[in-house]
Tab-separated table of N, CA, C and O in Angstrom:
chain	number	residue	atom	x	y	z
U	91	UNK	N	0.831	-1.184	0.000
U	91	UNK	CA	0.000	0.000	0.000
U	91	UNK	C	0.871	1.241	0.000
U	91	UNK	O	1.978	1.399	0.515
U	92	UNK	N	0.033	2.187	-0.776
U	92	UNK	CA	1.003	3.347	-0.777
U	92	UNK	C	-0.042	4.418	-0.170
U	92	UNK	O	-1.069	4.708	-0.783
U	93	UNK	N	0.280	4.965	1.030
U	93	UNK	CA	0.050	6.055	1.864
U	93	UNK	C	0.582	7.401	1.714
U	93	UNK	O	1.773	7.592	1.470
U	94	UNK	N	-0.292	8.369	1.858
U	94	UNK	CA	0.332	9.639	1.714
U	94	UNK	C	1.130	9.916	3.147
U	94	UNK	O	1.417	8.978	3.891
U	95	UNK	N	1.382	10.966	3.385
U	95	UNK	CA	2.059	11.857	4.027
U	95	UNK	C	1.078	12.225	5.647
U	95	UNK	O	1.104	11.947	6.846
U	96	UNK	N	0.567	12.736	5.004
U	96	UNK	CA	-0.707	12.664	6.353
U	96	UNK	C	-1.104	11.584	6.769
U	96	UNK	O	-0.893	11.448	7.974
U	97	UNK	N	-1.687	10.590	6.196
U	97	UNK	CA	-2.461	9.074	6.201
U	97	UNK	C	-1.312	8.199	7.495
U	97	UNK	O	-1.525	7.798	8.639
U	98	UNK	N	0.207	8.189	6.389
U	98	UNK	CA	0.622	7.788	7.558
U	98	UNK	C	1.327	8.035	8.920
U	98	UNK	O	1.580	7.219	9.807
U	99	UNK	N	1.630	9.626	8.849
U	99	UNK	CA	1.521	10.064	10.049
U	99	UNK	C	-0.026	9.933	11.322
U	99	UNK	O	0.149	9.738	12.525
U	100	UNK	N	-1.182	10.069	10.784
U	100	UNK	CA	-1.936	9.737	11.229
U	100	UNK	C	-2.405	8.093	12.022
U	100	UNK	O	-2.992	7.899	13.086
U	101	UNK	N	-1.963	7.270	11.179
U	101	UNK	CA	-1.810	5.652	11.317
U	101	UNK	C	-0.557	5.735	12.628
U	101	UNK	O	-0.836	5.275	13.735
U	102	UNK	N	0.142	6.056	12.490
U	102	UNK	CA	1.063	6.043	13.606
U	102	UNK	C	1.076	6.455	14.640
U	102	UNK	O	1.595	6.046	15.679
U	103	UNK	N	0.232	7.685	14.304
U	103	UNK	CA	-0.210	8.594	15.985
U	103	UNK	C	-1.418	7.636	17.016
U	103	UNK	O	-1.705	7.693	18.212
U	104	UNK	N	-2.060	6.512	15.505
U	104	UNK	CA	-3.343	5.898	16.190
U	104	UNK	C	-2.569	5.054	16.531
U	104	UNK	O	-2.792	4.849	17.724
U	105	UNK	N	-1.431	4.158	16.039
U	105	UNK	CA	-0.892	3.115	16.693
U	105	UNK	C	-0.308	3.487	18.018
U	105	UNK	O	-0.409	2.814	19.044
U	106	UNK	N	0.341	4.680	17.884
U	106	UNK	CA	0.949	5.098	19.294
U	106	UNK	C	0.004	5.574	20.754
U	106	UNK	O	0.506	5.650	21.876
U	107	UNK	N	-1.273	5.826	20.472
U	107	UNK	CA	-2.216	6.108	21.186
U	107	UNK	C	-2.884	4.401	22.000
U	107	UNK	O	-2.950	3.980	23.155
U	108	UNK	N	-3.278	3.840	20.592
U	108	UNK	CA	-3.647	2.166	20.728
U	108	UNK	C	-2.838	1.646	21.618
U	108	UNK	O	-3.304	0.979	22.542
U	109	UNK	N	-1.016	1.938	21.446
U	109	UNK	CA	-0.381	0.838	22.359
U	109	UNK	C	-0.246	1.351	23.509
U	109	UNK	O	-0.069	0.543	24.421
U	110	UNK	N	-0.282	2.881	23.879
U	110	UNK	CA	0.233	3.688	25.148
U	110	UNK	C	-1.276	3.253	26.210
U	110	UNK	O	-1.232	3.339	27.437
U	111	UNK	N	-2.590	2.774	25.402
U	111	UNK	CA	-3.468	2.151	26.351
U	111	UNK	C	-3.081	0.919	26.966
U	111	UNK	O	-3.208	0.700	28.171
U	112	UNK	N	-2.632	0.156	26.172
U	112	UNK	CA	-2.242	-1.430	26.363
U	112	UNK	C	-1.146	-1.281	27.676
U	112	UNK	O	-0.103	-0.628	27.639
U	113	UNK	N	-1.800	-2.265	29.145
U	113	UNK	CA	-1.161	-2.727	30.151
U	113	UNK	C	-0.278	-3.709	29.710
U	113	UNK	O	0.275	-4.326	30.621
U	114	UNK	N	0.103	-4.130	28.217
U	114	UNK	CA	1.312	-5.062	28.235
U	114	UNK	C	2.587	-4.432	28.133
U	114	UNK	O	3.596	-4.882	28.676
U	115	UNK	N	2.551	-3.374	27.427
U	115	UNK	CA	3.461	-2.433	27.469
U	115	UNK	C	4.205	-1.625	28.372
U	115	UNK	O	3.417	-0.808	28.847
U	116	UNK	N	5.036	-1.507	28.710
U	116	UNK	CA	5.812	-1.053	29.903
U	116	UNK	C	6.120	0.731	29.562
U	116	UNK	O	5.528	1.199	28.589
U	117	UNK	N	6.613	1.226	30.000
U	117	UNK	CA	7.310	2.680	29.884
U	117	UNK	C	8.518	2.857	28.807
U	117	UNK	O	8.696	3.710	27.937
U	118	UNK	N	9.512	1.371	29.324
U	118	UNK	CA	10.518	0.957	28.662
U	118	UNK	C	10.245	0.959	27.018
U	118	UNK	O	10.797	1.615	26.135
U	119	UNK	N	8.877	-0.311	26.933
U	119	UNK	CA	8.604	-0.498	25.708
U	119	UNK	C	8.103	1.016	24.892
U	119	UNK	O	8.502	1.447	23.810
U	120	UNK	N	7.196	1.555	25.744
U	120	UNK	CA	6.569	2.504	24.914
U	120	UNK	C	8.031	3.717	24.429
U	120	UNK	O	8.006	4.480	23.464
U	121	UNK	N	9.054	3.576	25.320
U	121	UNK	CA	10.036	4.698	24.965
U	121	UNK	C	10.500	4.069	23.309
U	121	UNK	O	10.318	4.628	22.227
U	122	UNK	N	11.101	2.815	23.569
U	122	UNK	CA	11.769	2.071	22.535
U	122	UNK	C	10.510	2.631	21.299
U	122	UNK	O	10.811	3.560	20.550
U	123	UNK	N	9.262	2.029	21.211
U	123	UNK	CA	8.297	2.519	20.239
U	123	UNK	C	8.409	3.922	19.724
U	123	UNK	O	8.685	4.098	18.538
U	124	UNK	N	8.199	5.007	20.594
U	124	UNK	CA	8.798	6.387	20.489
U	124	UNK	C	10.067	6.626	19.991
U	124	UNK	O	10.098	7.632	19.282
U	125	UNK	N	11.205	6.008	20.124
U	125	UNK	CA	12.314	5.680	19.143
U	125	UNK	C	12.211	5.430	17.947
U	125	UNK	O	12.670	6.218	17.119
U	126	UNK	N	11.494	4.110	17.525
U	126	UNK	CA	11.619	3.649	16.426
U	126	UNK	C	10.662	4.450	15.302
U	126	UNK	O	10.950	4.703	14.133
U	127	UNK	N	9.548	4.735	15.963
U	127	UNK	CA	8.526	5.854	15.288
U	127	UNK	C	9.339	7.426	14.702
U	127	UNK	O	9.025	8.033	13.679
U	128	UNK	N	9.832	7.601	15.148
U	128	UNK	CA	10.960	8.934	14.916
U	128	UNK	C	12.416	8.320	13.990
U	128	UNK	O	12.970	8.963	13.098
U	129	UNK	N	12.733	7.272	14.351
U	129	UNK	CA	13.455	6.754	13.109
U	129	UNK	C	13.052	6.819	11.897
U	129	UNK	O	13.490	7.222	10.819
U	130	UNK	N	11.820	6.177	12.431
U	130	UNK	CA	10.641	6.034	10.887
U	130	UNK	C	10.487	7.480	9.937
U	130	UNK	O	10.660	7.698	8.738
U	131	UNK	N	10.137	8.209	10.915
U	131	UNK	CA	9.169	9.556	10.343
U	131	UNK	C	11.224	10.551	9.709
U	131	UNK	O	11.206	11.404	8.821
U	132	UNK	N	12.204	10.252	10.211
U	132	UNK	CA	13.444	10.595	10.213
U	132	UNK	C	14.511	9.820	8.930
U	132	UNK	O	15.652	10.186	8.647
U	133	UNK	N	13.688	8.599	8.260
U	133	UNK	CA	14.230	7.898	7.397
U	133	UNK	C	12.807	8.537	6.019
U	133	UNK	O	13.154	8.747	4.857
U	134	UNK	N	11.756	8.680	6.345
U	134	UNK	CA	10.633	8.795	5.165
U	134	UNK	C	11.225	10.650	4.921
U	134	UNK	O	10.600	11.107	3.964
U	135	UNK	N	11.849	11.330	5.306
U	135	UNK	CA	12.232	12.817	5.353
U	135	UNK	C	13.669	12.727	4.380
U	135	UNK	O	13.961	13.465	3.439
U	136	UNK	N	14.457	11.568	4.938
U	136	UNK	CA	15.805	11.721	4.223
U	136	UNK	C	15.533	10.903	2.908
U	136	UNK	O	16.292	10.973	1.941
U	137	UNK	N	14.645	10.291	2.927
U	137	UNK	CA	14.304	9.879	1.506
U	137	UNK	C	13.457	10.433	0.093
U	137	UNK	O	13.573	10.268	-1.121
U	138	UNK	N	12.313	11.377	1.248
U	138	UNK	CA	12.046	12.769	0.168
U	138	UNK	C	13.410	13.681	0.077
U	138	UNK	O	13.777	14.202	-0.976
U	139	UNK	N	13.776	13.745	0.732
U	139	UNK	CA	14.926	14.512	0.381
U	139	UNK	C	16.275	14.089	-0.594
U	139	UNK	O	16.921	14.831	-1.333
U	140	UNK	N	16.421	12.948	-0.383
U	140	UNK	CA	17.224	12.526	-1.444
U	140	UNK	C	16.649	12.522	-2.843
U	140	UNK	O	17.359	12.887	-3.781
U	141	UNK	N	15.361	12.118	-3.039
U	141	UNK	CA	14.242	12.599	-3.955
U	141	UNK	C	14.439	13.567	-4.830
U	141	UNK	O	14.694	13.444	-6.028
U	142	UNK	N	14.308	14.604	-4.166
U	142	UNK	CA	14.267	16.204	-4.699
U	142	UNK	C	16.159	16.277	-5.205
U	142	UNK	O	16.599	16.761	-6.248
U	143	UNK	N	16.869	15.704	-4.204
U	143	UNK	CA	18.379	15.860	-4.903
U	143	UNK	C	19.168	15.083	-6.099
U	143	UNK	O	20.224	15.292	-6.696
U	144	UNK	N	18.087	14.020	-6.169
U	144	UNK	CA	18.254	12.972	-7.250
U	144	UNK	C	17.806	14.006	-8.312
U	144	UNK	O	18.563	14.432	-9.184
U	145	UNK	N	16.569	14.357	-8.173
U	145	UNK	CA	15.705	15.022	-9.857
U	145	UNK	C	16.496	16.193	-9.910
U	145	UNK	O	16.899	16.606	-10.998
U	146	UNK	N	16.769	16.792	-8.811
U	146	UNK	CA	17.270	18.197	-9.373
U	146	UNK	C	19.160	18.459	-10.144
U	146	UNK	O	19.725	19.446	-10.615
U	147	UNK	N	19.616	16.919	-9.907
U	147	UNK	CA	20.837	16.845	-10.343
U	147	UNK	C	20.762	16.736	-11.777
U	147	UNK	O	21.499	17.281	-12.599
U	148	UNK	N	19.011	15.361	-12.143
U	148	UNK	CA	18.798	14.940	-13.245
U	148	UNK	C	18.962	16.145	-13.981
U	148	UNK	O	19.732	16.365	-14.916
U	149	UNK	N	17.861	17.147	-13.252
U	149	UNK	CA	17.408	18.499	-14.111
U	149	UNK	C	19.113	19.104	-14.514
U	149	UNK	O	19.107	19.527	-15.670
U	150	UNK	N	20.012	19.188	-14.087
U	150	UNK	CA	21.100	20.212	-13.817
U	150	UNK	C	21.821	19.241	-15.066
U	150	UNK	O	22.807	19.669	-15.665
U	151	UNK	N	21.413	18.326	-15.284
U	151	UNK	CA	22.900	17.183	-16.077
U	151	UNK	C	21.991	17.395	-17.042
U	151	UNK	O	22.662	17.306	-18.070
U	152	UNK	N	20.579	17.682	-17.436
U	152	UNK	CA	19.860	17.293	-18.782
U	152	UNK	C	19.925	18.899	-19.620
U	152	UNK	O	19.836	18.985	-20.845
U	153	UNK	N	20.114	20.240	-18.597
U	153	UNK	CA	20.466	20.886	-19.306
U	153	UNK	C	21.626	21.049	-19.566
U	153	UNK	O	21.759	21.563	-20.677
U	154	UNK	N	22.814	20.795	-18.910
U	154	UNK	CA	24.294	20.697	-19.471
U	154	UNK	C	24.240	19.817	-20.829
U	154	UNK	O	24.975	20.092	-21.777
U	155	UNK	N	23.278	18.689	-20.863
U	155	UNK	CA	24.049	17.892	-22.247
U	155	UNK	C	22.968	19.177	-23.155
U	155	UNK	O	23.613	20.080	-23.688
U	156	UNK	N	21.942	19.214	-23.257
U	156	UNK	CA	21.061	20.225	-23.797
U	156	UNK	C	21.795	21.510	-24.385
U	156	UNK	O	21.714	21.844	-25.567
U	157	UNK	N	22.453	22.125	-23.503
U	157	UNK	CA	23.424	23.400	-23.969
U	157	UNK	C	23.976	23.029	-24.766
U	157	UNK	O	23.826	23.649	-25.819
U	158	UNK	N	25.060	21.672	-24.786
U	158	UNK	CA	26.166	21.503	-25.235
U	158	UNK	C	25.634	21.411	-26.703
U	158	UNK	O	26.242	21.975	-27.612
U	159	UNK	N	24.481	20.687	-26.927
U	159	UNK	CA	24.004	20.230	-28.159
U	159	UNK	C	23.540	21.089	-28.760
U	159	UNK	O	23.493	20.944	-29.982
U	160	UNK	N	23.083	22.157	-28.242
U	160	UNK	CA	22.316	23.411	-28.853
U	160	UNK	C	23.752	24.444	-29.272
U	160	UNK	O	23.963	24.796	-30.433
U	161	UNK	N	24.455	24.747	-28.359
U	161	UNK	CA	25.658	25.176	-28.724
U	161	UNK	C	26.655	24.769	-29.862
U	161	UNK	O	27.291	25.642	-30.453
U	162	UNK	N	26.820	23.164	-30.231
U	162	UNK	CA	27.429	22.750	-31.268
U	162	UNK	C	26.390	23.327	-32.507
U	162	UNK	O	26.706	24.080	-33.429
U	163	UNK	N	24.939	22.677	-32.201
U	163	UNK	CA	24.465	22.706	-33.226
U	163	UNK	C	24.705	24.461	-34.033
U	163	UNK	O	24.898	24.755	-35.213
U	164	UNK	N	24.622	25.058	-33.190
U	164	UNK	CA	24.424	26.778	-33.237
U	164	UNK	C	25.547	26.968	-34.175
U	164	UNK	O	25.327	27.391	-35.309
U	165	UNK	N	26.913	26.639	-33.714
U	165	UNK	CA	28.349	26.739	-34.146
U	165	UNK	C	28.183	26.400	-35.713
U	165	UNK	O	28.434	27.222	-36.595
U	166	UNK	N	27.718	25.060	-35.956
U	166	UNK	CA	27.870	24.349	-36.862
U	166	UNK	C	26.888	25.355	-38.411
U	166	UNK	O	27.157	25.546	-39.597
U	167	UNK	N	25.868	25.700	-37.605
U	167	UNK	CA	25.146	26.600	-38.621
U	167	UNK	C	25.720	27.674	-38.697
U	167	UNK	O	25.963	27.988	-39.862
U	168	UNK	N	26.016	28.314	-38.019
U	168	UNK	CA	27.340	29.475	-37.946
U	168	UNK	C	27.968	29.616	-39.123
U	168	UNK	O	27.909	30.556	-39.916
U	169	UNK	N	28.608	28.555	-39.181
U	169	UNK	CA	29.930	28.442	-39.735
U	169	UNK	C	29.452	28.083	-41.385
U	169	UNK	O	30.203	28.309	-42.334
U	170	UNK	N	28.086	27.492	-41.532
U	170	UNK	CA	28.095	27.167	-42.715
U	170	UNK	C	27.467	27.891	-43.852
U	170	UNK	O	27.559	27.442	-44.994
């Protein structure tokens, strides 16, 4: 399943609410949960972010070959 942004911040706040009721859970456990939930929400951030640095390199390398080709081509009519 693919979840938005809200959806699964929301899903997580209900899981974290759901388990902080539960008497099986200790303080201990619920900290560790609170850990791993912030890993989570701290790994889905560095991965939009690598995102945006992936496309925007794409963007930066597609107009360098783009120039280059428009520039030869330019030269080439130039000259003839």
């Amino acid at each position: 399943m693919n979840y938005s942004k809200d959806e699964t911040n929301r899903l997580l706040e209900k899981l974290e609410a759901h388990l902080s009721k539960d008497p099986d859970f200790s303080s201990s456990d619920m900290a560790a949960l609170n850990e791993m939930l912030q890993a989570w929400k701290g790994w889905v951030a560095l991965g939009r972010g690598a995102k945006w640095v992936i496309t925007t390199l794409g963007l930066i390398a597609a107009a360098i070959a783009s120039w280059a080709v428009l520039a030869s081509t330019i030269k080439d009519w130039w000259r003839s």
